[in-house]
Short mmCIF file of C-alpha atoms and ligand atoms in Angstrom, two decimals:
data_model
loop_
_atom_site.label_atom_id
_atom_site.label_comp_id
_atom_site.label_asym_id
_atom_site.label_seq_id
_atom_site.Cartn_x
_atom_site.Cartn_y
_atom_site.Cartn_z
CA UNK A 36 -5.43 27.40 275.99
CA UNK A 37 -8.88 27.66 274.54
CA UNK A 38 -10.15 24.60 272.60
CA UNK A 39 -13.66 24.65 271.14
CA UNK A 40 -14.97 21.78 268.54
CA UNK A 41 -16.17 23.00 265.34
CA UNK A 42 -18.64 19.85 264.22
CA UNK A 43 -18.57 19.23 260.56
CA UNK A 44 -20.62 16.66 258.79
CA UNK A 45 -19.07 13.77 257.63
CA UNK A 46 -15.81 14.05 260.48
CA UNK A 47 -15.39 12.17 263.72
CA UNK A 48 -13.58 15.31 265.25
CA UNK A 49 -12.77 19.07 264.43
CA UNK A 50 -11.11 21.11 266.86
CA UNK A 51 -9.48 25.10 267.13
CA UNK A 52 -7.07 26.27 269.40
CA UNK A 53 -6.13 29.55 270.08
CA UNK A 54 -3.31 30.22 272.91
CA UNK A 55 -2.81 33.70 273.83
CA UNK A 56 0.29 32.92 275.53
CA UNK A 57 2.35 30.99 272.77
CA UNK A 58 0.13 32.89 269.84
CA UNK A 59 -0.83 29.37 268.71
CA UNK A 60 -3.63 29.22 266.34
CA UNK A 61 -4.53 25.59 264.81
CA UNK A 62 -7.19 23.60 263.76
CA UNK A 63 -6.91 19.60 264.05
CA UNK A 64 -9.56 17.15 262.32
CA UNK A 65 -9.95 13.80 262.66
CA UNK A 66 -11.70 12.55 259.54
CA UNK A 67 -12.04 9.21 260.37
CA UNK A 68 -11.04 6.28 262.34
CA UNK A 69 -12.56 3.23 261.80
CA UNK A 70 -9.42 1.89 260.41
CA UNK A 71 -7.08 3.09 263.23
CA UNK A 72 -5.80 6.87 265.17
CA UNK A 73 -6.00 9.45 262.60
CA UNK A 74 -2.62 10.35 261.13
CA UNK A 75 -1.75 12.74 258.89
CA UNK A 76 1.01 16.40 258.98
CA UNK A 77 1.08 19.78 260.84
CA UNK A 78 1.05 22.20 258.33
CA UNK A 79 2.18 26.03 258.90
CA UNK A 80 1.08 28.41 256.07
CA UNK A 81 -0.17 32.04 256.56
CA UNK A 82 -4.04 31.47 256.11
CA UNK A 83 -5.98 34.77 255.60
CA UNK A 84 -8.93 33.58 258.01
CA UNK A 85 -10.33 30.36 259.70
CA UNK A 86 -12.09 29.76 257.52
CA UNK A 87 -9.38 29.03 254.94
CA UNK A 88 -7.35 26.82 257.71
CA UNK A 89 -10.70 24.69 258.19
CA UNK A 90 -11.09 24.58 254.92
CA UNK A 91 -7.49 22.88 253.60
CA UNK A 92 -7.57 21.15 256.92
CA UNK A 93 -10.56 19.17 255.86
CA UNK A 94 -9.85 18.57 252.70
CA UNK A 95 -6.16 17.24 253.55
CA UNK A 96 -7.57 15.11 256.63
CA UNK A 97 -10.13 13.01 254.11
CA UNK A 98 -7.20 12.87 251.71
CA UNK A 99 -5.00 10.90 254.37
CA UNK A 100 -8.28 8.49 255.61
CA UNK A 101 -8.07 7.40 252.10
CA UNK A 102 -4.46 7.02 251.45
CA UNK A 103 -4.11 4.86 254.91
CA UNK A 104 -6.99 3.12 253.71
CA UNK A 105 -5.78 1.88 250.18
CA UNK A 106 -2.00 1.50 251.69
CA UNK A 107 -3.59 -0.89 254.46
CA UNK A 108 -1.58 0.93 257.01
CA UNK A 109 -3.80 0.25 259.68
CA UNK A 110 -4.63 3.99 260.20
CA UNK A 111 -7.03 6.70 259.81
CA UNK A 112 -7.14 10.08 258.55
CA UNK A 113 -6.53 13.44 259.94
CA UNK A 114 -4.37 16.37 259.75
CA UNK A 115 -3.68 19.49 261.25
CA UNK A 116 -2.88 23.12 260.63
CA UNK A 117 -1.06 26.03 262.35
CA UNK A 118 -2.05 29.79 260.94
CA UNK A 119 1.38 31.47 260.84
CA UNK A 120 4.15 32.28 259.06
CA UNK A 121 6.71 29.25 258.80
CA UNK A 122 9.38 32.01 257.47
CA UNK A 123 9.29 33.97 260.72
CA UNK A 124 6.76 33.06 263.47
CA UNK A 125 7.91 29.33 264.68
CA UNK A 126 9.21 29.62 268.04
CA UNK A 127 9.45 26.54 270.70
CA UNK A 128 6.48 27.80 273.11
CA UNK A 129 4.10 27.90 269.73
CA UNK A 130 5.43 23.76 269.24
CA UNK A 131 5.36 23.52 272.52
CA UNK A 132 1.40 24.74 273.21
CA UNK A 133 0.53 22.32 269.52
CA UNK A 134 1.90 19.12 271.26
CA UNK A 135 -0.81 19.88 274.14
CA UNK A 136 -2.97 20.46 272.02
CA UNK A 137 -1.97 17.53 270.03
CA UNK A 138 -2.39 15.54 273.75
CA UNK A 139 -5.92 16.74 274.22
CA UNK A 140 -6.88 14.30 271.68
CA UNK A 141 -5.91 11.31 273.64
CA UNK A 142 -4.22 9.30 271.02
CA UNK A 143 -7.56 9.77 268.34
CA UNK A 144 -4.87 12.24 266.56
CA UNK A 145 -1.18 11.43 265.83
CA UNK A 146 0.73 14.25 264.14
CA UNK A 147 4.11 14.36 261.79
CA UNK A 148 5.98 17.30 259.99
CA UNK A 149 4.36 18.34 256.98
CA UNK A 150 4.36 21.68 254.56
CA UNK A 151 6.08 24.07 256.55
CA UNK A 152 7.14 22.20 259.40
CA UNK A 153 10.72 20.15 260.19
CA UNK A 154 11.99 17.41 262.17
CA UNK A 155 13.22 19.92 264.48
CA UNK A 156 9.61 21.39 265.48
CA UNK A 157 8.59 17.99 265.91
CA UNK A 158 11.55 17.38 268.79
CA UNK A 159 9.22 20.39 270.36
CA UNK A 160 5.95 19.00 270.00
CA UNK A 161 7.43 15.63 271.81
CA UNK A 162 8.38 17.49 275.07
CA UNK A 163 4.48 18.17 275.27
CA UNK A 164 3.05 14.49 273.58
CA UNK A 165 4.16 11.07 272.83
CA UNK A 166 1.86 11.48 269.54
CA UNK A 167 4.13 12.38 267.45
CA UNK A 168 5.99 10.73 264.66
CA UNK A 169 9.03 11.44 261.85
CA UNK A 170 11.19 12.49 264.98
CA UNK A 171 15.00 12.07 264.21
CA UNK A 172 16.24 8.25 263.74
CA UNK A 173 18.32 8.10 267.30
CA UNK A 174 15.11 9.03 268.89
CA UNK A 175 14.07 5.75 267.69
CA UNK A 176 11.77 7.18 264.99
CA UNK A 177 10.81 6.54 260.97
CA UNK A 178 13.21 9.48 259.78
CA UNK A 179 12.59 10.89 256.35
CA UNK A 180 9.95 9.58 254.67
CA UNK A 181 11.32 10.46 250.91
CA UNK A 182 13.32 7.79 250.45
CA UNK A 183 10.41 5.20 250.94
CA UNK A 184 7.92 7.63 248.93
CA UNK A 185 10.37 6.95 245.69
CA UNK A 186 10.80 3.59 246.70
CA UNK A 187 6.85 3.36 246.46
CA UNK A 188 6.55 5.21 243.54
CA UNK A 189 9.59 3.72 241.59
CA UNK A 190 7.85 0.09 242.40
CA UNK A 191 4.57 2.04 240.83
CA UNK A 192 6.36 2.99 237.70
CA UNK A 193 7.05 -0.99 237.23
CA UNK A 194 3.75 -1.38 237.66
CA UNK A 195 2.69 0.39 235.26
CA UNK A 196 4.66 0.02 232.67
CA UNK A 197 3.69 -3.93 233.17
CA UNK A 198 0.15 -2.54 232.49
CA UNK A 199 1.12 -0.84 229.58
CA UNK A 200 3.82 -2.84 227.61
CA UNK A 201 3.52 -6.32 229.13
CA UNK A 202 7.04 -5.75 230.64
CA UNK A 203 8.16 -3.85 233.90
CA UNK A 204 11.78 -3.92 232.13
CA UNK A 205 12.84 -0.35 232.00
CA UNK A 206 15.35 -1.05 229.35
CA UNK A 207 14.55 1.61 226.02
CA UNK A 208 11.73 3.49 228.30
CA UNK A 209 11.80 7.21 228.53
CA UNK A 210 10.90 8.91 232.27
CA UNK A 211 10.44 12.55 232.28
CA UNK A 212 10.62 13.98 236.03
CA UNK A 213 9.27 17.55 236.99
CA UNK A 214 10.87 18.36 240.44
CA UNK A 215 14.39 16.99 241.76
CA UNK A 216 14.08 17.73 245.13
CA UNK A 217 13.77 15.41 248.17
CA UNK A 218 12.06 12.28 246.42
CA UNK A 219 12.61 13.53 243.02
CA UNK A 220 16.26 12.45 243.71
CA UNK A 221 15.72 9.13 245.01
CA UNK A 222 13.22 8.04 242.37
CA UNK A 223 16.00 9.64 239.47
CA UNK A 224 18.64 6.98 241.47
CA UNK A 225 16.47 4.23 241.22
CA UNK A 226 15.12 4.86 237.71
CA UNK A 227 19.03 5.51 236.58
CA UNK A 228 19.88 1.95 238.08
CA UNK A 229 17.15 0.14 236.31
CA UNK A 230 18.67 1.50 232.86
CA UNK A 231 15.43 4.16 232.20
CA UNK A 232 16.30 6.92 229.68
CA UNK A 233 15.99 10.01 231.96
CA UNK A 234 14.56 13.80 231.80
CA UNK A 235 14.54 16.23 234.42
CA UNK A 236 13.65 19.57 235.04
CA UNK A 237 13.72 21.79 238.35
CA UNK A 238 12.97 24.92 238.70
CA UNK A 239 16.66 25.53 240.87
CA UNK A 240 18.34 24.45 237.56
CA UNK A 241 21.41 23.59 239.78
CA UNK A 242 19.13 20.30 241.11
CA UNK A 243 18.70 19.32 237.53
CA UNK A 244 22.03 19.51 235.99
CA UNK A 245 23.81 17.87 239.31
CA UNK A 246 21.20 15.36 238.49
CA UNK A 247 21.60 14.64 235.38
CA UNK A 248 25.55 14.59 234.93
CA UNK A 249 25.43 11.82 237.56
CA UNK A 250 22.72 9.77 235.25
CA UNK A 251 23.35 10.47 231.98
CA UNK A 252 20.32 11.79 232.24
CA UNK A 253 18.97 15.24 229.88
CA UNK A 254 17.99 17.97 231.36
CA UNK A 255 14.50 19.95 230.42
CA UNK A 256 13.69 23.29 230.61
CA UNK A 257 11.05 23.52 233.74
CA UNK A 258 8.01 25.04 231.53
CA UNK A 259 8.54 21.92 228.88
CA UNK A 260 8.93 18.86 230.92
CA UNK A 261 4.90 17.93 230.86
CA UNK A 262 5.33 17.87 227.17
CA UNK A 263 8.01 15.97 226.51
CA UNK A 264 7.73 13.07 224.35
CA UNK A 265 8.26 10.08 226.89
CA UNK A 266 6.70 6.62 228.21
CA UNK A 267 6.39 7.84 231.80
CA UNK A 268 5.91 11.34 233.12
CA UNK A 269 6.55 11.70 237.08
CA UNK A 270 5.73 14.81 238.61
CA UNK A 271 7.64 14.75 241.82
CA UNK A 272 6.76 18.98 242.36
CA UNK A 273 3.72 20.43 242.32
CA UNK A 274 0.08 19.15 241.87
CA UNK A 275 -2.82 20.33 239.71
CA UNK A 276 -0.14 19.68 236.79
CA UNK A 277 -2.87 17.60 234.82
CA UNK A 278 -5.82 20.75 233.95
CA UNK A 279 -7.31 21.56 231.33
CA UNK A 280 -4.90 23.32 229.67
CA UNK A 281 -1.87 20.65 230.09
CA UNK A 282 -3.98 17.99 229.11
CA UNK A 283 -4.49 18.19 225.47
CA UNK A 284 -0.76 18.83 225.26
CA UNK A 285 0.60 15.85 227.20
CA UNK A 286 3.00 13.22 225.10
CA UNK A 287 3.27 10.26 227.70
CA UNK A 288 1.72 6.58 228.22
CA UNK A 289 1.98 6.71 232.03
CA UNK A 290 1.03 9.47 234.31
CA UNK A 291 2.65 8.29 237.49
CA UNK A 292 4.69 10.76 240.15
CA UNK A 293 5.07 10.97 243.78
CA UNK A 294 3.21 14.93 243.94
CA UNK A 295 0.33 15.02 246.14
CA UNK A 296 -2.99 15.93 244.21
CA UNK A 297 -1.78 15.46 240.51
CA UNK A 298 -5.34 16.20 238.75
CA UNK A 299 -6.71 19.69 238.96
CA UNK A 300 -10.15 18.03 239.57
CA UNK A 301 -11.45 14.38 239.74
CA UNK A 302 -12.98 14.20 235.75
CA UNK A 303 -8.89 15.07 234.37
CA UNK A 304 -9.03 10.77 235.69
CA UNK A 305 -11.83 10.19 233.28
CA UNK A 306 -10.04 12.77 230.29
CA UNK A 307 -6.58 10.86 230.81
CA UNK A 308 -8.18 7.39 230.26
CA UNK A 309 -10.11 8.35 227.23
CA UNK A 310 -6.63 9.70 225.84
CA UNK A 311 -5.12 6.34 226.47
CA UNK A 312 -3.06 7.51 229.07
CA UNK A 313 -2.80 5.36 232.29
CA UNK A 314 -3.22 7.33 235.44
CA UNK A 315 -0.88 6.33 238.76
CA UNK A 316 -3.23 7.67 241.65
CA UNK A 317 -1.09 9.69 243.38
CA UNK A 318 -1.94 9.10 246.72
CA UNK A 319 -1.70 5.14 246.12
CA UNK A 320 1.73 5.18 244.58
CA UNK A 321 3.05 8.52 246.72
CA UNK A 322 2.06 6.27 249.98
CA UNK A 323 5.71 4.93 251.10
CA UNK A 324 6.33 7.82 253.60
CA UNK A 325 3.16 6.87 255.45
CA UNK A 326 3.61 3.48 255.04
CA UNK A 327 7.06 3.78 256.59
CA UNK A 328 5.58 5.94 259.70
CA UNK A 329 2.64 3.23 260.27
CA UNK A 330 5.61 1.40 261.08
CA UNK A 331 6.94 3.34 263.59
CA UNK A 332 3.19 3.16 265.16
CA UNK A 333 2.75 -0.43 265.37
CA UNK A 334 5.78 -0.81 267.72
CA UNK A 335 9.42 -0.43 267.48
CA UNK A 336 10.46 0.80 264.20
CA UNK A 337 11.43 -1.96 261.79
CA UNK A 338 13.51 -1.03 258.33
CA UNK A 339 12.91 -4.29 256.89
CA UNK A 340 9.52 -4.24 257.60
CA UNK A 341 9.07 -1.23 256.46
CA UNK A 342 10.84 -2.15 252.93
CA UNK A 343 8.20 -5.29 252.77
CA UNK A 344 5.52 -3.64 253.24
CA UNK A 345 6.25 -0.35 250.79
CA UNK A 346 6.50 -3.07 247.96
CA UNK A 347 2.70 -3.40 248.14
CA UNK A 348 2.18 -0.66 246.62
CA UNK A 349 3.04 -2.84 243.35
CA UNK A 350 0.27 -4.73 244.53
CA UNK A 351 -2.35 -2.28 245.26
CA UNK A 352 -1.94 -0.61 242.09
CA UNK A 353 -2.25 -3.45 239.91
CA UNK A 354 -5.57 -3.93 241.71
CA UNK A 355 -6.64 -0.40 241.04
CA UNK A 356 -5.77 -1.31 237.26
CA UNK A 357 -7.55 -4.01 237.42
CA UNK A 358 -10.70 -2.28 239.44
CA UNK A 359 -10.41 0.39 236.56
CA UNK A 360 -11.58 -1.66 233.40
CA UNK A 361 -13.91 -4.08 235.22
CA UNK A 362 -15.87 -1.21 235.93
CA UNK A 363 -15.16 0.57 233.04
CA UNK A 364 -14.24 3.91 235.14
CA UNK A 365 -10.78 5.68 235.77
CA UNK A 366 -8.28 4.60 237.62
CA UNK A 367 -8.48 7.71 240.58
CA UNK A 368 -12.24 6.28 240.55
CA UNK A 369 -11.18 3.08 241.00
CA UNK A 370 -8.78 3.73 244.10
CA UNK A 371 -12.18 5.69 245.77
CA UNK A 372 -13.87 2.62 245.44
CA UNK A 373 -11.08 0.23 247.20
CA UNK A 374 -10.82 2.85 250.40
CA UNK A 375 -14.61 2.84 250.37
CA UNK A 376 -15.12 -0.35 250.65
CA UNK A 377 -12.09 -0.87 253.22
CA UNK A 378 -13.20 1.41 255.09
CA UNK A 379 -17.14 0.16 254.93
CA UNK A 380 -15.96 -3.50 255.70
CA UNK A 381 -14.75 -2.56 259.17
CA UNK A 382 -17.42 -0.53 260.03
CA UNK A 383 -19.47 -3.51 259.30
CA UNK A 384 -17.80 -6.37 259.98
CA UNK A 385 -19.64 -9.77 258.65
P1 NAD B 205 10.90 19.06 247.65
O1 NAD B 205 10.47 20.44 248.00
O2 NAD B 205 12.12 18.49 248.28
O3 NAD B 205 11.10 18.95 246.07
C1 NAD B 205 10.29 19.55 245.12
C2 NAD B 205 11.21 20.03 244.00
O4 NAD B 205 10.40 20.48 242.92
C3 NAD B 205 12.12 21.19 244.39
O5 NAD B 205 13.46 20.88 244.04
C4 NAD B 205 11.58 22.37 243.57
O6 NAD B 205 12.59 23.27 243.17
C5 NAD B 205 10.98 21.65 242.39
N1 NAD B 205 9.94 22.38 241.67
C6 NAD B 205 8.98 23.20 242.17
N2 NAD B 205 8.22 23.69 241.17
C7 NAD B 205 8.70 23.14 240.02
C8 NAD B 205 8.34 23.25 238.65
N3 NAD B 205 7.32 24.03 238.26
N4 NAD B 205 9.05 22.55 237.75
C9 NAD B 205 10.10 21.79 238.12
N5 NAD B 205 10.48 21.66 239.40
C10 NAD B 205 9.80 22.33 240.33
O7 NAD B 205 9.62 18.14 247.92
P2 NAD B 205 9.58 16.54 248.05
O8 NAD B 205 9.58 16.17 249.48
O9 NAD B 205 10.56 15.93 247.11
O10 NAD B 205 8.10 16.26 247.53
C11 NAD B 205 7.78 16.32 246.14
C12 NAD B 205 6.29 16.10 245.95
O11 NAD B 205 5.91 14.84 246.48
C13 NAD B 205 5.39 17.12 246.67
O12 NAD B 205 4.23 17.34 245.88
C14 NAD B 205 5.00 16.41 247.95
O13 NAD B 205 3.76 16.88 248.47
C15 NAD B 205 4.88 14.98 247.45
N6 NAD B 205 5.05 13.97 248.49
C16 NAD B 205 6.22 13.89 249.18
C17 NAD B 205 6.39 12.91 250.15
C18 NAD B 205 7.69 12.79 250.90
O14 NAD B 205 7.93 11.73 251.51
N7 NAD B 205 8.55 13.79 250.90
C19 NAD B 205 5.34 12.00 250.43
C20 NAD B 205 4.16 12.08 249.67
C21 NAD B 205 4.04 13.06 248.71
#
């Protein structure tokens, strides 16, 4: 196994393996830990070079340092990546060689399944490292995250419709959801329960319809569920959904949806304000999954715990609201600021 550090500016740790033996190729980074080990998914995906792996690799580690940071999880940020083909190049000796790879970090790194990866792949990577986390639930682990990711984000949704009508009652308010997979479903359950007028749209129609005849709920065709008239729009899918080109057509009060990386680029915050649309950041109101996992880290895993902490994200919205019109900046700016300063508090302690 041949593992060489990569030094980047700005990260505690970057690392590439290549493993002739298992054919393992990944890159781990360790963005920063000031707040705790770095946590953050193995992804798989067929890179065309390196230099495309480093390149999402870095971007995703920072991503998670300021997630942890805002959700107070008591962790830092990092992530990894495997070059391959998830479709038809997994085997156990390629887990295998990650979870020693995974070890060489000592405990700086702790990984989880992520784009590409499963549960089972993780049951490899823990015959090689105790690092690991979302193992199954009788191997005393977290489990699925998705559930507490819609918990999170249907607690969000209260929030801000509190922001935005004075009320977190979702009696007479319209939620349009793009994607009703994994915690598209839960967050449809919960929204259904606390009487919200329901769209959905998935692009396996199937999802949708199954959806929606056990909520009452109407279903959307895929390429006109951004634009539907509504109070809340939750894209549970894909990111990038707010661009340029969506923008100007949007019909909602509340952007707020468990996808990762919702804006195409940081100014679509700033556009979305000055169109008097409130902005959910996702990665404070998508948090639940990691907040559920930071569980699992502190000790013996804990549902109730778990469940206490999650509703925070209420709480750390509101803040971000709050942050947001003192400063007279958007609300994605706003969440920046509160990881910052986290993060620049424990590096400097008073
Ligand atoms: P998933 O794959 O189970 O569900 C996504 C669903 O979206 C699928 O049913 C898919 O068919 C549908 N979809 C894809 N493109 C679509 C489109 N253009 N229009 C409508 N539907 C479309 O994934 P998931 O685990 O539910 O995650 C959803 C989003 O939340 C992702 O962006 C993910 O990165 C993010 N997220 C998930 C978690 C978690 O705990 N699973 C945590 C944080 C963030």
């Amino acid at each position: 196994m041949d593992i060489t550090e990569i030094p980047q500016e700005g990260y505690e740790k970057v690392v590439k393996c290549e493993d002739a033996e298992s054919g393992l190729k990944a890159v781990i980074a360790v963005h920063n830990t000031t707040l705790g080990p770095a946590l953050g998914g193995l992804r798989m995906w067929p890179y065309a070079s390196w230099d495309d792996a480093v390149f999402d690799v870095l971007r995703l580690s920072k991503g998670m340092t300021y997630k942890s940071a805002v959700a107070d999880t008591g962790l830092g940020g990092g992530k990894s990546v495997i070059i391959g083909n998830p479709k038809t190049e997994k085997t156990e000796s390629l887990f295998r060689a990650m979870g020693r790879f995974v070890d060489s970090l000592e405990g700086k790194y702790i990984t989880a399944e992520d784009v590409g990866t499963s549960v089972a792949d993780m049951v490899h990577v823990r015959k090689e490292t105790t690092r690991v986390t979302g193992l199954p639930r009788d191997m005393g682990s977290s489990g699925d995250p998705s559930p507490w990711t819609a918990l999170g984000t249907f607690l969000g949704i209260k929030a801000c419709l509190e922001e935005v009508f004075g009320t977190d009652d979702f009696n007479g308010r319209s939620v349009a959801v793009q994607g009703c997979g994994h915690v598209g479903e839960f967050l449809v359950n919960h929204l259904h329960k606390a009487g919200a007028k329901l769209f959905l749209a998935d692009i396996q129609a199937e999802k949708a319809q199954k959806l929606a005849e056990a909520t009452g709920g109407t279903v959307v065709d895929p390429s006109e569920i951004l634009f539907v008239e509504c109070d809340v729009l939750a894209p549970c899918a894909l990111g990038a959904v707010v661009n340029d080109e969506s923008l100007p057509k949007l019909d909602t009060k509340i952007i707020a949806g468990a996808a990762n990386n919702i804006l195409l680029r940081e100014d679509h915050g700033q556009r979305l304000r000055e169109a008097g649309i409130l902005y959910a950041p996702d990665y404070v109101i998508n948090a639940g999954g990691i907040i559920n996992v930071s569980i699992e880290v502190e000790g013996e895993y804990d549902e109730v715990k778990a469940e206490a902490k999650v509703k925070n994200i209420y709480h750390a919205l509101k803040r971000v609201f709050e942050i947001s019109k003192e400063r007279n900046i958007s609300t994605n700016e706003a969440s920046n600021l509160v990881a910052e300063e986290r993060l620049a508090r424990k590096a400097t302690p008073a």
